[in-house]
Amino acid sequence: MNKLENGCTYPTNYWQLSESKQQKIDKLCLVDKNNLKFDLKELYKLIYKEPVIIYNGQNFQLTLSMSGNYNIESDSTIYEGDIFLSIVKDNIVKDKIYLANNHISFPDYDFLAVGYQHYFISPEGKVNTLYLIEDEEGISPMFWKQYKIDNQKIKFVLQDMLVNVTDGVQYQIIYPNQFNVISNKPATKPNPKALKSCENEYDKEEYHRCYLDVYNYYDNRLKQKINLLNKKNNTIIKSYSTLQQKMASDCLEFPPPVSGDRNETDPYLSKVMFCLIQNYKQEITDIEKALIQSSNKTFSQK
């Protein structure tokens, strides 16, 4: 994801450069047409009428199928069709995931852009999907998923997600209990009034940049309170990482986004962060009570 972010973004003067210089820049992008090709035209022709078996095992089959929302050009080229990977057992679809689309339009967006979702299935059975958006600034990786196939439960198990929302910030989710914020921006001291305003206007159906400031604020406060409690109370040692993973496990129970569309990723991230913030606040309150009790106990002993 980081290589794509760095190699597929155009320099500010890209459109003023000559065609030959533009082509040199294009070659830096790993998923550009000059490098790694994802041509789904023949695949569309193969599966648009009925599912096709791509793996026939003893316990189950894997099939590729297509939704009916595709378009056909005058030369019979099919595009803008959702491709799904299904696990089939005894002719019954047990589980299905959204796999690919060679053209995703954004009719409601104010800017000219097109999306793609590509996939890679490893020999070990890991399934990777990558959602990209291409606009005048280049190709941006927005959403990456990795699944494994559970042979016993006959289902796809989501293991990892990486979501790009704002410049320089990524959200890494490792199931079942890790929620990590990856940022290449230096930490800044938040404005208390701005934080309070953002928290008061919190809407779980949207995502705003200030939510990250609120999350970081309570995350840092929790770390500080745990360190203070551990210094004053040697009998019960709290672990931030253990506590954070427990909270993340509770908050990652929301259904994950199907695709990298912001209409799906924004509400999901907002719900998870809102859940974590509430848990952090409650734990901070509990630790503060424990600190007061510890101080009163020390005072009474004296």
CSV table of C-alpha atoms in Angstrom, one decimal:
chain,number,residue,atom,x,y,z
A,1,MET,CA,0.0,0.0,0.0
A,2,ASN,CA,2.8,2.4,0.9
A,3,LYS,CA,4.7,1.6,-2.4
A,4,LEU,CA,1.5,2.3,-4.3
A,5,GLU,CA,0.9,5.5,-2.4
A,6,ASN,CA,4.4,6.8,-3.2
A,7,GLY,CA,4.8,5.4,-6.8
A,8,CYS,CA,1.3,6.1,-8.2
A,9,THR,CA,0.8,9.8,-7.2
A,10,TYR,CA,1.6,12.3,-9.9
A,11,PRO,CA,3.9,15.3,-9.3
A,12,THR,CA,2.2,18.6,-9.3
A,13,ASN,CA,3.5,19.5,-12.8
A,14,TYR,CA,2.6,16.1,-14.3
A,15,TRP,CA,0.1,17.4,-16.9
A,16,GLN,CA,2.6,20.0,-18.1
A,17,LEU,CA,5.3,17.4,-18.9
A,18,SER,CA,5.9,15.9,-22.2
A,19,GLU,CA,4.4,12.5,-23.1
A,20,SER,CA,7.7,10.7,-22.8
A,21,LYS,CA,8.3,12.1,-19.3
A,22,GLN,CA,4.8,11.2,-18.2
A,23,GLN,CA,5.4,7.7,-19.4
A,24,LYS,CA,8.5,7.5,-17.2
A,25,ILE,CA,6.5,8.6,-14.2
A,26,ASP,CA,3.7,6.1,-15.1
A,27,LYS,CA,6.2,3.2,-14.9
A,28,LEU,CA,6.8,4.0,-11.2
A,29,CYS,CA,3.3,2.9,-10.4
A,30,LEU,CA,3.1,-0.9,-9.8
A,31,VAL,CA,-0.5,-1.2,-11.0
A,32,ASP,CA,-0.2,1.1,-14.0
A,33,LYS,CA,-1.0,-0.5,-17.4
A,34,ASN,CA,2.7,-0.5,-18.2
A,35,ASN,CA,3.5,-2.8,-15.3
A,36,LEU,CA,0.9,-5.1,-13.7
A,37,LYS,CA,-2.1,-5.7,-15.9
A,38,PHE,CA,-5.6,-6.5,-14.7
A,39,ASP,CA,-7.6,-7.2,-17.8
A,40,LEU,CA,-11.0,-8.7,-16.8
A,41,LYS,CA,-12.6,-8.5,-20.3
A,42,GLU,CA,-12.1,-12.2,-21.0
A,43,LEU,CA,-13.1,-13.2,-17.5
A,44,TYR,CA,-16.4,-11.2,-17.9
A,45,LYS,CA,-17.2,-13.1,-21.1
A,46,LEU,CA,-16.6,-16.4,-19.3
A,47,ILE,CA,-18.7,-15.8,-16.2
A,48,TYR,CA,-21.4,-13.2,-17.0
A,49,LYS,CA,-24.0,-15.9,-17.9
A,50,GLU,CA,-23.4,-18.4,-15.1
A,51,PRO,CA,-20.8,-19.1,-12.3
A,52,VAL,CA,-17.6,-20.9,-13.3
A,53,ILE,CA,-15.7,-23.3,-11.1
A,54,ILE,CA,-12.1,-22.3,-10.5
A,55,TYR,CA,-11.3,-24.9,-7.8
A,56,ASN,CA,-12.9,-28.3,-7.3
A,57,GLY,CA,-11.8,-29.8,-4.0
A,58,GLN,CA,-13.0,-32.7,-1.9
A,59,ASN,CA,-14.9,-30.6,0.6
A,60,PHE,CA,-16.0,-27.6,-1.5
A,61,GLN,CA,-15.7,-25.7,-4.7
A,62,LEU,CA,-14.7,-22.1,-5.5
A,63,THR,CA,-16.7,-20.3,-8.2
A,64,LEU,CA,-16.5,-17.0,-9.9
A,65,SER,CA,-19.8,-15.2,-10.6
A,66,MET,CA,-21.0,-11.8,-11.7
A,67,SER,CA,-23.8,-9.5,-10.6
A,68,GLY,CA,-26.3,-8.2,-13.1
A,69,ASN,CA,-25.3,-4.6,-12.9
A,70,TYR,CA,-22.8,-4.7,-15.7
A,71,ASN,CA,-22.7,-2.6,-18.9
A,72,ILE,CA,-22.0,-3.7,-22.5
A,73,GLU,CA,-20.3,-1.4,-25.1
A,74,SER,CA,-21.1,-1.5,-28.8
A,75,ASP,CA,-18.3,-3.9,-29.4
A,76,SER,CA,-19.7,-6.4,-26.8
A,77,THR,CA,-17.1,-5.4,-24.2
A,78,ILE,CA,-18.5,-5.9,-20.7
A,79,TYR,CA,-17.4,-3.5,-18.0
A,80,GLU,CA,-18.5,-2.2,-14.6
A,81,GLY,CA,-19.6,-5.6,-13.3
A,82,ASP,CA,-19.1,-6.8,-9.8
A,83,ILE,CA,-17.3,-10.2,-9.6
A,84,PHE,CA,-17.8,-12.4,-6.6
A,85,LEU,CA,-15.9,-15.4,-5.3
A,86,SER,CA,-18.1,-18.1,-3.7
A,87,ILE,CA,-17.6,-21.2,-1.6
A,88,VAL,CA,-20.0,-23.9,-2.8
A,89,LYS,CA,-20.7,-27.2,-1.0
A,90,ASP,CA,-23.3,-29.6,-2.3
A,91,ASN,CA,-24.5,-27.1,-4.8
A,92,ILE,CA,-25.2,-24.5,-2.1
A,93,VAL,CA,-23.4,-21.2,-1.8
A,94,LYS,CA,-22.0,-21.2,1.8
A,95,ASP,CA,-20.2,-17.9,1.7
A,96,LYS,CA,-19.4,-15.2,-0.9
A,97,ILE,CA,-17.1,-12.1,-1.0
A,98,TYR,CA,-16.8,-9.2,-3.4
A,99,LEU,CA,-13.7,-9.8,-5.5
A,100,ALA,CA,-13.3,-7.3,-8.4
A,101,ASN,CA,-14.6,-4.7,-10.7
A,102,ASN,CA,-12.7,-3.2,-13.7
A,103,HIS,CA,-14.6,0.1,-13.7
A,104,ILE,CA,-16.4,1.8,-10.8
A,105,SER,CA,-18.0,5.2,-11.6
A,106,PHE,CA,-18.9,7.9,-9.1
A,107,PRO,CA,-21.9,9.7,-10.5
A,108,ASP,CA,-22.5,11.6,-7.2
A,109,TYR,CA,-18.9,12.9,-6.8
A,110,ASP,CA,-17.9,16.4,-7.7
A,111,PHE,CA,-14.6,15.3,-9.2
A,112,LEU,CA,-13.7,13.2,-12.2
A,113,ALA,CA,-12.5,9.8,-11.0
A,114,VAL,CA,-13.0,6.1,-11.6
A,115,GLY,CA,-12.5,3.2,-9.2
A,116,TYR,CA,-11.2,-0.3,-9.6
A,117,GLN,CA,-11.0,-3.4,-7.4
A,118,HIS,CA,-8.4,-6.0,-8.2
A,119,TYR,CA,-7.7,-9.4,-6.6
A,120,PHE,CA,-5.0,-12.0,-6.1
A,121,ILE,CA,-5.5,-15.5,-4.9
A,122,SER,CA,-2.3,-17.1,-3.6
A,123,PRO,CA,-1.4,-20.7,-4.0
A,124,GLU,CA,-1.9,-21.1,-0.2
A,125,GLY,CA,-5.5,-20.0,-0.6
A,126,LYS,CA,-5.2,-16.5,0.7
A,127,VAL,CA,-7.5,-14.0,-1.1
A,128,ASN,CA,-6.3,-10.4,-1.4
A,129,THR,CA,-8.5,-7.5,-2.8
A,130,LEU,CA,-7.3,-4.0,-3.5
A,131,TYR,CA,-9.6,-1.0,-4.2
A,132,LEU,CA,-8.0,1.9,-6.1
A,133,ILE,CA,-9.2,5.3,-7.2
A,134,GLU,CA,-7.7,7.0,-10.3
A,135,ASP,CA,-8.1,10.8,-10.8
A,136,GLU,CA,-6.1,13.7,-12.1
A,137,GLU,CA,-3.6,13.3,-9.2
A,138,GLY,CA,-2.8,9.7,-10.0
A,139,ILE,CA,-3.8,6.3,-8.7
A,140,SER,CA,-4.6,6.0,-5.0
A,141,PRO,CA,-4.8,2.7,-3.0
A,142,MET,CA,-7.8,3.1,-0.7
A,143,PHE,CA,-8.7,-0.3,0.7
A,144,TRP,CA,-6.9,-3.6,1.0
A,145,LYS,CA,-8.3,-6.8,2.4
A,146,GLN,CA,-6.9,-10.3,3.1
A,147,TYR,CA,-9.0,-13.3,3.6
A,148,LYS,CA,-8.3,-16.9,4.4
A,149,ILE,CA,-10.6,-19.9,3.7
A,150,ASP,CA,-11.7,-21.8,6.7
A,151,ASN,CA,-11.9,-25.4,5.5
A,152,GLN,CA,-13.8,-26.6,8.5
A,153,LYS,CA,-16.5,-23.9,8.7
A,154,ILE,CA,-16.6,-23.5,4.9
A,155,LYS,CA,-16.4,-19.7,4.9
A,156,PHE,CA,-14.1,-16.8,4.2
A,157,VAL,CA,-12.4,-15.3,7.3
A,158,LEU,CA,-11.3,-11.7,7.1
A,159,GLN,CA,-7.9,-11.4,8.6
A,160,ASP,CA,-6.6,-7.9,7.7
A,161,MET,CA,-7.8,-4.6,6.4
A,162,LEU,CA,-5.9,-1.4,5.6
A,163,VAL,CA,-7.9,1.7,4.9
A,164,ASN,CA,-6.7,5.1,3.5
A,165,VAL,CA,-9.0,8.0,4.4
A,166,THR,CA,-6.9,11.1,4.6
A,167,ASP,CA,-3.5,12.1,3.3
A,168,GLY,CA,-0.8,10.4,5.4
A,169,VAL,CA,-3.2,8.5,7.6
A,170,GLN,CA,-4.1,4.8,7.4
A,171,TYR,CA,-6.2,2.5,9.6
A,172,GLN,CA,-4.9,-1.0,10.0
A,173,ILE,CA,-7.3,-3.6,11.3
A,174,ILE,CA,-6.1,-7.0,12.2
A,175,TYR,CA,-8.9,-9.3,13.3
A,176,PRO,CA,-9.9,-10.1,15.9
A,177,ASN,CA,-8.4,-7.5,18.2
A,178,GLN,CA,-6.0,-4.9,16.7
A,179,PHE,CA,-6.9,-1.4,15.6
A,180,ASN,CA,-3.9,0.7,14.6
A,181,VAL,CA,-3.6,4.2,13.3
A,182,ILE,CA,-0.6,4.7,11.0
A,183,SER,CA,0.4,8.3,10.4
A,184,ASN,CA,3.5,9.9,8.8
A,185,LYS,CA,2.5,13.2,10.3
A,186,PRO,CA,4.1,14.5,13.5
A,187,ALA,CA,1.8,14.5,16.5
A,188,THR,CA,0.4,17.9,17.4
A,189,LYS,CA,-1.1,19.1,20.7
A,190,PRO,CA,-4.8,19.2,20.2
A,191,ASN,CA,-6.9,22.3,20.9
A,192,PRO,CA,-9.2,21.4,23.9
A,193,LYS,CA,-12.1,23.5,22.6
A,194,ALA,CA,-11.9,22.0,19.1
A,195,LEU,CA,-11.8,18.5,20.6
A,196,LYS,CA,-14.9,19.2,22.7
A,197,SER,CA,-16.7,20.7,19.7
A,198,CYS,CA,-15.9,17.6,17.6
A,199,GLU,CA,-16.9,15.2,20.3
A,200,ASN,CA,-20.2,17.0,20.8
A,201,GLU,CA,-21.0,16.9,17.1
A,202,TYR,CA,-20.0,13.3,16.7
A,203,ASP,CA,-22.0,11.5,14.0
A,204,LYS,CA,-21.4,7.8,13.6
A,205,GLU,CA,-22.6,7.9,10.0
A,206,GLU,CA,-19.8,10.2,8.8
A,207,TYR,CA,-16.1,10.5,9.1
A,208,HIS,CA,-14.3,13.8,9.9
A,209,ARG,CA,-10.6,14.4,10.4
A,210,CYS,CA,-11.1,15.7,13.9
A,211,TYR,CA,-12.3,12.3,15.0
A,212,LEU,CA,-8.7,11.1,14.8
A,213,ASP,CA,-7.7,13.9,17.1
A,214,VAL,CA,-10.3,12.9,19.6
A,215,TYR,CA,-9.2,9.2,19.4
A,216,ASN,CA,-5.6,10.1,19.8
A,217,TYR,CA,-6.3,12.4,22.8
A,218,TYR,CA,-8.1,9.7,24.8
A,219,ASP,CA,-5.7,7.0,23.7
A,220,ASN,CA,-2.8,9.1,25.0
A,221,ARG,CA,-4.7,9.9,28.2
A,222,LEU,CA,-5.3,6.2,28.8
A,223,LYS,CA,-1.6,5.4,28.4
A,224,GLN,CA,-0.7,8.2,30.9
A,225,LYS,CA,-3.3,7.1,33.5
A,226,ILE,CA,-2.1,3.4,33.2
A,227,ASN,CA,1.5,4.5,33.7
A,228,LEU,CA,0.6,6.6,36.7
A,229,LEU,CA,-1.5,3.8,38.3
A,230,ASN,CA,1.3,1.3,37.8
A,231,LYS,CA,3.7,3.6,39.5
A,232,LYS,CA,1.5,4.1,42.5
A,233,ASN,CA,0.1,0.6,42.8
A,234,ASN,CA,2.6,-2.3,42.4
A,235,THR,CA,0.1,-5.0,43.4
A,236,ILE,CA,-2.0,-4.8,40.2
A,237,ILE,CA,-0.2,-3.9,37.0
A,238,LYS,CA,-2.3,-2.9,34.0
A,239,SER,CA,-1.1,-3.5,30.5
A,240,TYR,CA,-2.1,-0.9,27.9
A,241,SER,CA,-1.6,-3.4,25.0
A,242,THR,CA,-3.8,-6.1,26.6
A,243,LEU,CA,-6.4,-3.6,27.6
A,244,GLN,CA,-6.4,-2.0,24.1
A,245,GLN,CA,-6.8,-5.3,22.4
A,246,LYS,CA,-9.7,-6.3,24.6
A,247,MET,CA,-11.5,-3.0,23.7
A,248,ALA,CA,-10.6,-3.4,20.0
A,249,SER,CA,-12.0,-6.9,20.1
A,250,ASP,CA,-15.4,-5.6,21.3
A,251,CYS,CA,-15.4,-2.7,18.9
A,252,LEU,CA,-14.4,-4.7,15.8
A,253,GLU,CA,-17.6,-6.7,15.9
A,254,PHE,CA,-19.3,-4.3,13.6
A,255,PRO,CA,-19.8,-5.7,10.1
A,256,PRO,CA,-16.7,-4.6,8.0
A,257,PRO,CA,-17.1,-2.6,4.8
A,258,VAL,CA,-17.7,-4.7,1.6
A,259,SER,CA,-15.8,-2.3,-0.6
A,260,GLY,CA,-13.5,0.7,-0.4
A,261,ASP,CA,-16.3,3.1,-1.2
A,262,ARG,CA,-16.2,6.0,1.3
A,263,ASN,CA,-20.0,5.5,1.9
A,264,GLU,CA,-19.0,2.2,3.4
A,265,THR,CA,-15.6,2.8,5.1
A,266,ASP,CA,-16.5,6.1,6.7
A,267,PRO,CA,-19.5,4.8,8.8
A,268,TYR,CA,-17.5,1.8,9.7
A,269,LEU,CA,-14.4,3.7,11.0
A,270,SER,CA,-16.6,6.2,12.8
A,271,LYS,CA,-18.5,3.4,14.6
A,272,VAL,CA,-15.3,1.7,15.6
A,273,MET,CA,-13.6,4.9,16.8
A,274,PHE,CA,-16.7,6.0,18.7
A,275,CYS,CA,-16.8,2.6,20.4
A,276,LEU,CA,-13.2,2.8,21.3
A,277,ILE,CA,-13.4,6.4,22.6
A,278,GLN,CA,-16.3,5.5,24.9
A,279,ASN,CA,-14.4,2.5,26.2
A,280,TYR,CA,-11.2,4.6,26.8
A,281,LYS,CA,-13.2,7.2,28.6
A,282,GLN,CA,-14.8,4.6,30.9
A,283,GLU,CA,-11.4,3.0,31.6
A,284,ILE,CA,-9.9,6.4,32.3
A,285,THR,CA,-12.7,7.1,34.8
A,286,ASP,CA,-12.1,3.7,36.5
A,287,ILE,CA,-8.4,4.3,36.8
A,288,GLU,CA,-8.9,7.8,38.2
A,289,LYS,CA,-11.2,6.3,40.9
A,290,ALA,CA,-8.5,3.7,41.7
A,291,LEU,CA,-5.9,6.4,42.0
A,292,ILE,CA,-8.1,8.3,44.5
A,293,GLN,CA,-8.6,5.2,46.5
A,294,SER,CA,-4.9,4.5,46.5
A,295,SER,CA,-4.1,8.0,47.6
A,296,ASN,CA,-6.7,7.8,50.4
A,297,LYS,CA,-5.3,4.5,51.6
A,298,THR,CA,-1.8,5.9,51.7
A,299,PHE,CA,-2.9,9.0,53.6
A,300,SER,CA,-4.8,6.9,56.2
A,301,GLN,CA,-1.8,4.7,56.8
A,302,LYS,CA,0.3,7.8,57.5
